[in-house]
Coordinates of C-alpha atoms in Angstrom, one line a residue:
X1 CA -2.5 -21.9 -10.9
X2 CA -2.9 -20.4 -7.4
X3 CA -1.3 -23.1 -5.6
X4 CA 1.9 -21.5 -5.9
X5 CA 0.5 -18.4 -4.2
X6 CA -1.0 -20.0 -1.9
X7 CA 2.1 -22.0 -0.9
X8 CA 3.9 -19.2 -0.5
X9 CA 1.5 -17.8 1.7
X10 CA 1.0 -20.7 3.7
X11 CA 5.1 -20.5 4.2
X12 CA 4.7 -17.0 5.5
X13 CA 1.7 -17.6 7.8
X14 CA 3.9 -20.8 9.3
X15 CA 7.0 -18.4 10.2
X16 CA 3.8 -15.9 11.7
X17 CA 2.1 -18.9 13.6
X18 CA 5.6 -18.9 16.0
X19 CA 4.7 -15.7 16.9
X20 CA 1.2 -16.0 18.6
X21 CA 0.8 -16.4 22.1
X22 CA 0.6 -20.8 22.6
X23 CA -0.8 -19.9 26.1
X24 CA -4.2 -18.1 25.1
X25 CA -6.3 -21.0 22.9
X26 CA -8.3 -17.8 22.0
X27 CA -5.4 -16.2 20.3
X28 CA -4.2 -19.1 18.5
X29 CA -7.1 -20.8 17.5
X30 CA -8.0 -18.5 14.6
X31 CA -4.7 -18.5 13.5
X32 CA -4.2 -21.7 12.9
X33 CA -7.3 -22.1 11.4
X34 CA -7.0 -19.6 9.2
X35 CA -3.6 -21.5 7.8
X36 CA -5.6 -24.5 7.3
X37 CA -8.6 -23.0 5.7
X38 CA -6.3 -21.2 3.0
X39 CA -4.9 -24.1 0.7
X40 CA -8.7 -26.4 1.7
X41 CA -10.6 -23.1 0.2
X42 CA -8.1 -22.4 -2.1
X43 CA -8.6 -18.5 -1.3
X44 CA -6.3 -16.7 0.7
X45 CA -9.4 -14.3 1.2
X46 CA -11.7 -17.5 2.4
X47 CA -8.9 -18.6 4.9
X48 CA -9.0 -15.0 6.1
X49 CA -12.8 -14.0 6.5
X50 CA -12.3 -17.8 8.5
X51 CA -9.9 -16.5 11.0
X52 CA -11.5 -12.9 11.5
X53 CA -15.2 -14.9 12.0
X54 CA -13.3 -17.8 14.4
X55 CA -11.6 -14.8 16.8
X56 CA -14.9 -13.0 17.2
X57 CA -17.0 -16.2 18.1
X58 CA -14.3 -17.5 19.9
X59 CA -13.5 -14.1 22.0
X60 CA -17.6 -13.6 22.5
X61 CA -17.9 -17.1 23.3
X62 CA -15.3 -17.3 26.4
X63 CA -16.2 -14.1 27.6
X64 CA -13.8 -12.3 26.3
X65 CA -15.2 -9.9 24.1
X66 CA -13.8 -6.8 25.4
X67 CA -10.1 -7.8 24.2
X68 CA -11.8 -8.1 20.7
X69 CA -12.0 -4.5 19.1
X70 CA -14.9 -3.6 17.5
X71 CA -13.3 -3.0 13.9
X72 CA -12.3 -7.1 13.9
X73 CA -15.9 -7.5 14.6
X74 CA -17.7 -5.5 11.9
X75 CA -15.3 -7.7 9.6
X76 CA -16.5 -10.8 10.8
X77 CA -20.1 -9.8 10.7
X78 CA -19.2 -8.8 6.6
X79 CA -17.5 -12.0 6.3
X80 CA -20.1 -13.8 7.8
X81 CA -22.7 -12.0 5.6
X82 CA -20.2 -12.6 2.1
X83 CA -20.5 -16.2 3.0
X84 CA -24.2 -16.8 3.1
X85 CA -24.7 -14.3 0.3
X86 CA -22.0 -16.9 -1.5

Protein backbone atom coordinates (compact mmCIF):
# COMPACT_ATOMS: atom_id res chain seq x y z
CA UNK A 1 0.00 0.00 0.00
CA UNK A 2 2.84 2.56 -0.18
CA UNK A 3 2.88 2.82 -3.89
CA UNK A 4 0.52 5.51 -3.82
CA UNK A 5 2.84 7.49 -1.60
CA UNK A 6 5.51 6.85 -3.20
CA UNK A 7 3.94 7.98 -6.51
CA UNK A 8 3.03 10.93 -5.32
CA UNK A 9 6.34 11.58 -4.21
CA UNK A 10 8.00 10.59 -7.14
CA UNK A 11 5.52 13.32 -8.94
CA UNK A 12 6.87 15.95 -6.60
CA UNK A 13 10.58 14.98 -6.88
CA UNK A 14 10.02 15.19 -10.99
CA UNK A 15 8.60 18.88 -10.81
CA UNK A 16 11.99 19.37 -8.11
CA UNK A 17 14.41 17.52 -10.70
CA UNK A 18 13.66 20.94 -13.26
CA UNK A 19 15.09 22.80 -10.78
CA UNK A 20 18.67 21.47 -10.33
CA UNK A 21 21.50 22.86 -12.12
CA UNK A 22 21.83 20.29 -15.73
CA UNK A 23 25.28 21.91 -15.94
CA UNK A 24 27.06 20.53 -12.68
CA UNK A 25 26.80 16.30 -13.06
CA UNK A 26 27.74 16.62 -9.32
CA UNK A 27 24.56 18.41 -8.47
CA UNK A 28 22.32 16.37 -10.44
CA UNK A 29 23.50 13.12 -10.20
CA UNK A 30 22.22 12.47 -6.68
CA UNK A 31 19.09 13.82 -7.48
CA UNK A 32 18.24 11.82 -9.95
CA UNK A 33 19.30 8.95 -8.30
CA UNK A 34 17.57 9.49 -5.52
CA UNK A 35 14.13 9.59 -7.75
CA UNK A 36 15.03 6.29 -9.08
CA UNK A 37 16.02 4.62 -5.84
CA UNK A 38 12.59 5.59 -4.17
CA UNK A 39 9.84 3.50 -6.01
CA UNK A 40 13.15 0.34 -6.74
CA UNK A 41 13.55 0.45 -2.63
CA UNK A 42 10.19 1.12 -2.08
CA UNK A 43 11.27 3.61 0.85
CA UNK A 44 11.13 7.19 0.38
CA UNK A 45 13.80 7.14 3.31
CA UNK A 46 16.08 4.48 1.24
CA UNK A 47 15.87 6.74 -1.89
CA UNK A 48 17.00 9.50 0.42
CA UNK A 49 19.96 8.16 2.60
CA UNK A 50 20.88 7.16 -1.49
CA UNK A 51 21.04 10.70 -2.69
CA UNK A 52 22.71 12.26 0.63
CA UNK A 53 25.48 9.12 0.32
CA UNK A 54 25.78 9.68 -3.80
CA UNK A 55 26.47 13.82 -3.28
CA UNK A 56 29.08 13.21 -0.62
CA UNK A 57 31.04 10.53 -2.66
CA UNK A 58 30.42 12.25 -5.74
CA UNK A 59 31.54 15.89 -4.33
CA UNK A 60 34.81 14.08 -2.42
CA UNK A 61 35.42 12.18 -5.37
CA UNK A 62 35.72 15.23 -8.02
CA UNK A 63 37.38 17.32 -5.77
CA UNK A 64 34.89 19.10 -4.67
CA UNK A 65 34.43 18.65 -1.20
CA UNK A 66 34.46 21.98 0.02
CA UNK A 67 31.00 22.96 -1.77
CA UNK A 68 29.63 19.89 0.36
CA UNK A 69 28.79 21.13 3.96
CA UNK A 70 29.74 19.14 6.60
CA UNK A 71 26.09 18.54 8.09
CA UNK A 72 25.21 16.57 4.44
CA UNK A 73 28.25 14.62 5.26
CA UNK A 74 27.62 13.44 8.82
CA UNK A 75 24.19 12.17 7.19
CA UNK A 76 25.77 10.29 4.65
CA UNK A 77 28.24 8.77 6.99
CA UNK A 78 24.73 7.66 9.35
CA UNK A 79 23.23 6.53 6.20
CA UNK A 80 25.96 4.66 5.15
CA UNK A 81 26.35 3.15 8.67
CA UNK A 82 22.04 2.28 8.76
CA UNK A 83 22.75 0.38 5.64
CA UNK A 84 25.35 -2.02 6.70
CA UNK A 85 23.84 -2.31 10.10
CA UNK A 86 20.58 -3.28 7.73
Amino acid sequence: LTAPALLFVACLMARGLSELPWDDVTEYAPGVLAAFAMPLTFSIANGIGLGFIAYAVIKILSGKSRECSPAVMIIGLLFVMKFAVV
